[in-house]
Amino acid sequence: MIFRHFRPDVTVTLIVLVWAMYTMPRLVQSLTGVKRRATVGDALPMNPLAVKLEVLLLLLVFALCAYVILRGTAALPTDRRMPLVLMLAPWVYVVVRDLYIDHVPTRGGMLYPVLVVAIWILRPQLRKLAVLGYLVVLTAVMCIALGVFLPESGIFISSAGTAVAPTKEILPLGILIGIFTDGNNLGQYLVLGLPSVMLIPRRVVRAAGVAVVLFAIVWTSSRSSLAAAALACGMWVLMTVTPSVLRRPMSWGLVGATGAVMIWWPLSTPADDALTNRGAIWRHSLDAWGNTPWFGSGSNWYSVLPQHVGSLGGFAFHGHNQFVHTLATGGLIFLFLVAAMFVTIAWAASQWSARGIFQPATLLVALFASSTLEVSFGFVDRAFLLAVTVLPLMFAVFAPLPEHGSRRGHTKQRVESTA
């Protein structure tokens, strides 16, 4: 009788599983495996236990999405079908383009479309992303704990037992990597999860969570993530004090300006050694794109490049800029599809901003800022960022909006946020 009334929340379960799919195997790896490396770009294969756990969690996510999709086929939503197409189009293009050159997507690369369709069917409340906020804080706590109590796994250590890139350190504690293998990766994850932390309903818990995440980002010494965090916090404060009538254009303006800087920076002809050799990476990537301007070189171009001409800058496993990476791997067609997708998300973010809810617009600012010097969004790669990018962005597009301009709508949203 007790269990007959128990209905697990599918949306919350999905958030937890997608978060666990990457973090738990890496935690196991950190506790049971070796994380030292000879150089920054060394690949660190996961141990068998971590691999098995990752496959199990991936299958559980697929199974839950399949359950949602099959259950919803009898009554599919009749609205927001064009946004659904725009969210799926870049993935379809890049997979078809890769299959043409005999590059088959990985297991994780097949997850994106089922996640998008499942969220489109679920129409989850945006407030439920607070669950992701708690999980991001938990991730930061786990990483800090590894840095303090198990520094050989939680700090950037070379195979010789010495700190890697000590001149980059902001704190005299080494570079925090936590469950990840690089400080920049941890910084990206935390800064992109920060807007979801800002959705935590209780003010004291939210402030403590933001403080923990910001401390972890400082410890990573990831300067691009620090800049993105500063912009995200500034965006949130600025939107809070902006009159409601100006919030929509303000959202468009701030998101658009950050995106424009992301595009302009690699085109500003920086020196080859600028920004830790990123100038050379951008120049070589754009030169290669010029040879295949419409279709690019495929999503695996950066991974196969060292087999032919040597690694760019010693560790260029991606374009170190979202705009450059998109052009180099998929060409102008891919760029157009990705731009259409993000314009749609920006429109949704402006709708939320007009209603006093700033998480979607703040996430876009953090994403574009982080993507200026890194690649922070992927359709068939960058799986470690899936939980903090794909989930909240799709929530922004498909979650039901509260009533516009009415006190009742705002009150209802606040009440739901404290539930």
PDB file of N, CA and C in Angstrom, residues 129-184:
ATOM      1  N   LEU A 129      16.116  22.232 -12.004  1.00  0.00           N
ATOM      2  CA  LEU A 129      17.559  22.313 -12.214  1.00  0.00           C
ATOM      3  C   LEU A 129      18.296  22.642 -10.919  1.00  0.00           C
ATOM      4  N   ALA A 130      17.560  23.032  -9.872  1.00  0.00           N
ATOM      5  CA  ALA A 130      18.206  23.212  -8.565  1.00  0.00           C
ATOM      6  C   ALA A 130      18.856  21.914  -8.113  1.00  0.00           C
ATOM      7  N   VAL A 131      18.278  20.769  -8.513  1.00  0.00           N
ATOM      8  CA  VAL A 131      18.888  19.470  -8.201  1.00  0.00           C
ATOM      9  C   VAL A 131      20.282  19.389  -8.806  1.00  0.00           C
ATOM     10  N   LEU A 132      20.407  19.841 -10.053  1.00  0.00           N
ATOM     11  CA  LEU A 132      21.726  19.883 -10.690  1.00  0.00           C
ATOM     12  C   LEU A 132      22.651  20.832  -9.940  1.00  0.00           C
ATOM     13  N   GLY A 133      22.094  21.939  -9.439  1.00  0.00           N
ATOM     14  CA  GLY A 133      22.906  22.865  -8.651  1.00  0.00           C
ATOM     15  C   GLY A 133      23.504  22.204  -7.428  1.00  0.00           C
ATOM     16  N   TYR A 134      22.689  21.449  -6.688  1.00  0.00           N
ATOM     17  CA  TYR A 134      23.203  20.713  -5.536  1.00  0.00           C
ATOM     18  C   TYR A 134      24.306  19.736  -5.958  1.00  0.00           C
ATOM     19  N   LEU A 135      24.117  19.060  -7.091  1.00  0.00           N
ATOM     20  CA  LEU A 135      25.092  18.072  -7.560  1.00  0.00           C
ATOM     21  C   LEU A 135      26.396  18.739  -7.989  1.00  0.00           C
ATOM     22  N   VAL A 136      26.309  19.937  -8.563  1.00  0.00           N
ATOM     23  CA  VAL A 136      27.527  20.675  -8.928  1.00  0.00           C
ATOM     24  C   VAL A 136      28.306  21.048  -7.664  1.00  0.00           C
ATOM     25  N   VAL A 137      27.593  21.489  -6.633  1.00  0.00           N
ATOM     26  CA  VAL A 137      28.255  21.795  -5.361  1.00  0.00           C
ATOM     27  C   VAL A 137      28.899  20.533  -4.793  1.00  0.00           C
ATOM     28  N   LEU A 138      28.180  19.401  -4.859  1.00  0.00           N
ATOM     29  CA  LEU A 138      28.736  18.136  -4.382  1.00  0.00           C
ATOM     30  C   LEU A 138      29.999  17.775  -5.160  1.00  0.00           C
ATOM     31  N   THR A 139      29.987  18.006  -6.469  1.00  0.00           N
ATOM     32  CA  THR A 139      31.179  17.750  -7.279  1.00  0.00           C
ATOM     33  C   THR A 139      32.347  18.601  -6.816  1.00  0.00           C
ATOM     34  N   ALA A 140      32.087  19.882  -6.564  1.00  0.00           N
ATOM     35  CA  ALA A 140      33.146  20.775  -6.082  1.00  0.00           C
ATOM     36  C   ALA A 140      33.696  20.295  -4.742  1.00  0.00           C
ATOM     37  N   VAL A 141      32.798  19.857  -3.844  1.00  0.00           N
ATOM     38  CA  VAL A 141      33.237  19.363  -2.532  1.00  0.00           C
ATOM     39  C   VAL A 141      34.100  18.111  -2.698  1.00  0.00           C
ATOM     40  N   MET A 142      33.678  17.182  -3.572  1.00  0.00           N
ATOM     41  CA  MET A 142      34.464  15.973  -3.808  1.00  0.00           C
ATOM     42  C   MET A 142      35.850  16.316  -4.338  1.00  0.00           C
ATOM     43  N   CYS A 143      35.917  17.262  -5.265  1.00  0.00           N
ATOM     44  CA  CYS A 143      37.199  17.622  -5.865  1.00  0.00           C
ATOM     45  C   CYS A 143      38.113  18.302  -4.849  1.00  0.00           C
ATOM     46  N   ILE A 144      37.537  19.177  -4.018  1.00  0.00           N
ATOM     47  CA  ILE A 144      38.333  19.825  -2.972  1.00  0.00           C
ATOM     48  C   ILE A 144      38.849  18.796  -1.976  1.00  0.00           C
ATOM     49  N   ALA A 145      37.986  17.835  -1.623  1.00  0.00           N
ATOM     50  CA  ALA A 145      38.396  16.786  -0.686  1.00  0.00           C
ATOM     51  C   ALA A 145      39.537  15.952  -1.257  1.00  0.00           C
ATOM     52  N   LEU A 146      39.487  15.646  -2.548  1.00  0.00           N
ATOM     53  CA  LEU A 146      40.580  14.911  -3.171  1.00  0.00           C
ATOM     54  C   LEU A 146      41.863  15.729  -3.141  1.00  0.00           C
ATOM     55  N   GLY A 147      41.753  17.028  -3.416  1.00  0.00           N
ATOM     56  CA  GLY A 147      42.936  17.879  -3.387  1.00  0.00           C
ATOM     57  C   GLY A 147      43.574  17.954  -2.009  1.00  0.00           C
ATOM     58  N   VAL A 148      42.742  17.905  -0.953  1.00  0.00           N
ATOM     59  CA  VAL A 148      43.250  18.025   0.412  1.00  0.00           C
ATOM     60  C   VAL A 148      43.760  16.691   0.938  1.00  0.00           C
ATOM     61  N   PHE A 149      42.970  15.634   0.764  1.00  0.00           N
ATOM     62  CA  PHE A 149      43.269  14.358   1.411  1.00  0.00           C
ATOM     63  C   PHE A 149      43.958  13.334   0.504  1.00  0.00           C
ATOM     64  N   LEU A 150      43.861  13.507  -0.817  1.00  0.00           N
ATOM     65  CA  LEU A 150      44.496  12.578  -1.749  1.00  0.00           C
ATOM     66  C   LEU A 150      45.123  13.372  -2.888  1.00  0.00           C
ATOM     67  N   PRO A 151      46.126  14.207  -2.569  1.00  0.00           N
ATOM     68  CA  PRO A 151      46.666  15.122  -3.580  1.00  0.00           C
ATOM     69  C   PRO A 151      47.256  14.422  -4.800  1.00  0.00           C
ATOM     70  N   GLU A 152      47.719  13.172  -4.672  1.00  0.00           N
ATOM     71  CA  GLU A 152      48.266  12.486  -5.842  1.00  0.00           C
ATOM     72  C   GLU A 152      47.195  12.258  -6.906  1.00  0.00           C
ATOM     73  N   SER A 153      45.935  12.254  -6.510  1.00  0.00           N
ATOM     74  CA  SER A 153      44.832  12.125  -7.462  1.00  0.00           C
ATOM     75  C   SER A 153      44.125  13.447  -7.703  1.00  0.00           C
ATOM     76  N   GLY A 154      44.105  14.319  -6.719  1.00  0.00           N
ATOM     77  CA  GLY A 154      43.326  15.548  -6.821  1.00  0.00           C
ATOM     78  C   GLY A 154      44.090  16.770  -7.262  1.00  0.00           C
ATOM     79  N   ILE A 155      45.428  16.688  -7.317  1.00  0.00           N
ATOM     80  CA  ILE A 155      46.271  17.803  -7.739  1.00  0.00           C
ATOM     81  C   ILE A 155      47.005  17.398  -9.013  1.00  0.00           C
ATOM     82  N   PHE A 156      47.284  18.367  -9.875  1.00  0.00           N
ATOM     83  CA  PHE A 156      47.965  18.119 -11.145  1.00  0.00           C
ATOM     84  C   PHE A 156      49.412  17.697 -10.857  1.00  0.00           C
ATOM     85  N   ILE A 157      49.680  16.383 -10.898  1.00  0.00           N
ATOM     86  CA  ILE A 157      50.982  15.834 -10.561  1.00  0.00           C
ATOM     87  C   ILE A 157      51.561  15.104 -11.765  1.00  0.00           C
ATOM     88  N   SER A 158      52.853  15.305 -12.022  1.00  0.00           N
ATOM     89  CA  SER A 158      53.517  14.622 -13.134  1.00  0.00           C
ATOM     90  C   SER A 158      53.931  13.219 -12.718  1.00  0.00           C
ATOM     91  N   SER A 159      54.372  12.442 -13.703  1.00  0.00           N
ATOM     92  CA  SER A 159      54.817  11.079 -13.419  1.00  0.00           C
ATOM     93  C   SER A 159      56.042  11.068 -12.524  1.00  0.00           C
ATOM     94  N   ALA A 160      56.767  12.190 -12.460  1.00  0.00           N
ATOM     95  CA  ALA A 160      57.942  12.291 -11.594  1.00  0.00           C
ATOM     96  C   ALA A 160      57.565  12.682 -10.169  1.00  0.00           C
ATOM     97  N   GLY A 161      56.273  12.928  -9.924  1.00  0.00           N
ATOM     98  CA  GLY A 161      55.824  13.284  -8.591  1.00  0.00           C
ATOM     99  C   GLY A 161      55.877  14.754  -8.272  1.00  0.00           C
ATOM    100  N   THR A 162      56.087  15.593  -9.292  1.00  0.00           N
ATOM    101  CA  THR A 162      56.142  17.038  -9.084  1.00  0.00           C
ATOM    102  C   THR A 162      54.911  17.702  -9.670  1.00  0.00           C
ATOM    103  N   ALA A 163      54.627  18.932  -9.219  1.00  0.00           N
ATOM    104  CA  ALA A 163      53.457  19.657  -9.714  1.00  0.00           C
ATOM    105  C   ALA A 163      53.653  20.026 -11.180  1.00  0.00           C
ATOM    106  N   VAL A 164      52.555  19.914 -11.968  1.00  0.00           N
ATOM    107  CA  VAL A 164      52.573  20.296 -13.377  1.00  0.00           C
ATOM    108  C   VAL A 164      52.210  21.773 -13.481  1.00  0.00           C
ATOM    109  N   ALA A 165      52.938  22.504 -14.332  1.00  0.00           N
ATOM    110  CA  ALA A 165      52.681  23.926 -14.597  1.00  0.00           C
ATOM    111  C   ALA A 165      52.579  24.746 -13.313  1.00  0.00           C
ATOM    112  N   PRO A 166      53.612  24.695 -12.436  1.00  0.00           N
ATOM    113  CA  PRO A 166      53.522  25.445 -11.167  1.00  0.00           C
ATOM    114  C   PRO A 166      53.443  26.954 -11.354  1.00  0.00           C
ATOM    115  N   THR A 167      53.963  27.475 -12.473  1.00  0.00           N
ATOM    116  CA  THR A 167      53.910  28.925 -12.693  1.00  0.00           C
ATOM    117  C   THR A 167      52.495  29.424 -12.933  1.00  0.00           C
ATOM    118  N   LYS A 168      51.580  28.520 -13.238  1.00  0.00           N
ATOM    119  CA  LYS A 168      50.192  28.900 -13.499  1.00  0.00           C
ATOM    120  C   LYS A 168      49.372  29.012 -12.218  1.00  0.00           C
ATOM    121  N   GLU A 169      49.904  28.505 -11.113  1.00  0.00           N
ATOM    122  CA  GLU A 169      49.132  28.420  -9.881  1.00  0.00           C
ATOM    123  C   GLU A 169      48.676  29.797  -9.402  1.00  0.00           C
ATOM    124  N   ILE A 170      47.423  29.881  -8.974  1.00  0.00           N
ATOM    125  CA  ILE A 170      46.912  31.083  -8.315  1.00  0.00           C
ATOM    126  C   ILE A 170      47.054  30.936  -6.807  1.00  0.00           C
ATOM    127  N   LEU A 171      46.712  29.763  -6.288  1.00  0.00           N
ATOM    128  CA  LEU A 171      46.906  29.455  -4.872  1.00  0.00           C
ATOM    129  C   LEU A 171      48.161  28.596  -4.723  1.00  0.00           C
ATOM    130  N   PRO A 172      48.894  28.747  -3.624  1.00  0.00           N
ATOM    131  CA  PRO A 172      50.124  27.950  -3.425  1.00  0.00           C
ATOM    132  C   PRO A 172      49.813  26.525  -2.987  1.00  0.00           C
ATOM    133  N   LEU A 173      48.851  25.907  -3.647  1.00  0.00           N
ATOM    134  CA  LEU A 173      48.394  24.568  -3.280  1.00  0.00           C
ATOM    135  C   LEU A 173      48.452  23.606  -4.454  1.00  0.00           C
ATOM    136  N   GLY A 174      49.093  24.036  -5.541  1.00  0.00           N
ATOM    137  CA  GLY A 174      49.049  23.245  -6.763  1.00  0.00           C
ATOM    138  C   GLY A 174      47.830  23.624  -7.593  1.00  0.00           C
ATOM    139  N   ILE A 175      47.576  22.850  -8.645  1.00  0.00           N
ATOM    140  CA  ILE A 175      46.417  23.062  -9.518  1.00  0.00           C
ATOM    141  C   ILE A 175      45.410  21.962  -9.232  1.00  0.00           C
ATOM    142  N   LEU A 176      44.216  22.343  -8.792  1.00  0.00           N
ATOM    143  CA  LEU A 176      43.183  21.364  -8.452  1.00  0.00           C
ATOM    144  C   LEU A 176      42.607  20.744  -9.716  1.00  0.00           C
ATOM    145  N   ILE A 177      42.593  19.405  -9.760  1.00  0.00           N
ATOM    146  CA  ILE A 177      41.922  18.700 -10.860  1.00  0.00           C
ATOM    147  C   ILE A 177      40.790  17.822 -10.348  1.00  0.00           C
ATOM    148  N   GLY A 178      40.812  17.477  -9.056  1.00  0.00           N
ATOM    149  CA  GLY A 178      39.733  16.683  -8.478  1.00  0.00           C
ATOM    150  C   GLY A 178      39.528  15.369  -9.195  1.00  0.00           C
ATOM    151  N   ILE A 179      38.282  15.089  -9.581  1.00  0.00           N
ATOM    152  CA  ILE A 179      37.973  13.837 -10.278  1.00  0.00           C
ATOM    153  C   ILE A 179      38.348  13.903 -11.752  1.00  0.00           C
ATOM    154  N   PHE A 180      38.754  15.087 -12.228  1.00  0.00           N
ATOM    155  CA  PHE A 180      39.090  15.276 -13.634  1.00  0.00           C
ATOM    156  C   PHE A 180      40.585  15.015 -13.849  1.00  0.00           C
ATOM    157  N   THR A 181      41.061  15.264 -15.047  1.00  0.00           N
ATOM    158  CA  THR A 181      42.471  15.049 -15.348  1.00  0.00           C
ATOM    159  C   THR A 181      43.197  16.346 -15.658  1.00  0.00           C
ATOM    160  N   ASP A 182      42.481  17.465 -15.586  1.00  0.00           N
ATOM    161  CA  ASP A 182      43.083  18.749 -15.928  1.00  0.00           C
ATOM    162  C   ASP A 182      42.321  19.853 -15.200  1.00  0.00           C
ATOM    163  N   GLY A 183      43.039  20.877 -14.771  1.00  0.00           N
ATOM    164  CA  GLY A 183      42.381  21.961 -14.069  1.00  0.00           C
ATOM    165  C   GLY A 183      41.409  22.733 -14.927  1.00  0.00           C
ATOM    166  N   ASN A 184      41.715  22.890 -16.215  1.00  0.00           N
ATOM    167  CA  ASN A 184      40.802  23.602 -17.105  1.00  0.00           C
ATOM    168  C   ASN A 184      39.478  22.865 -17.250  1.00  0.00           C
TER     169      ASN A 184
END
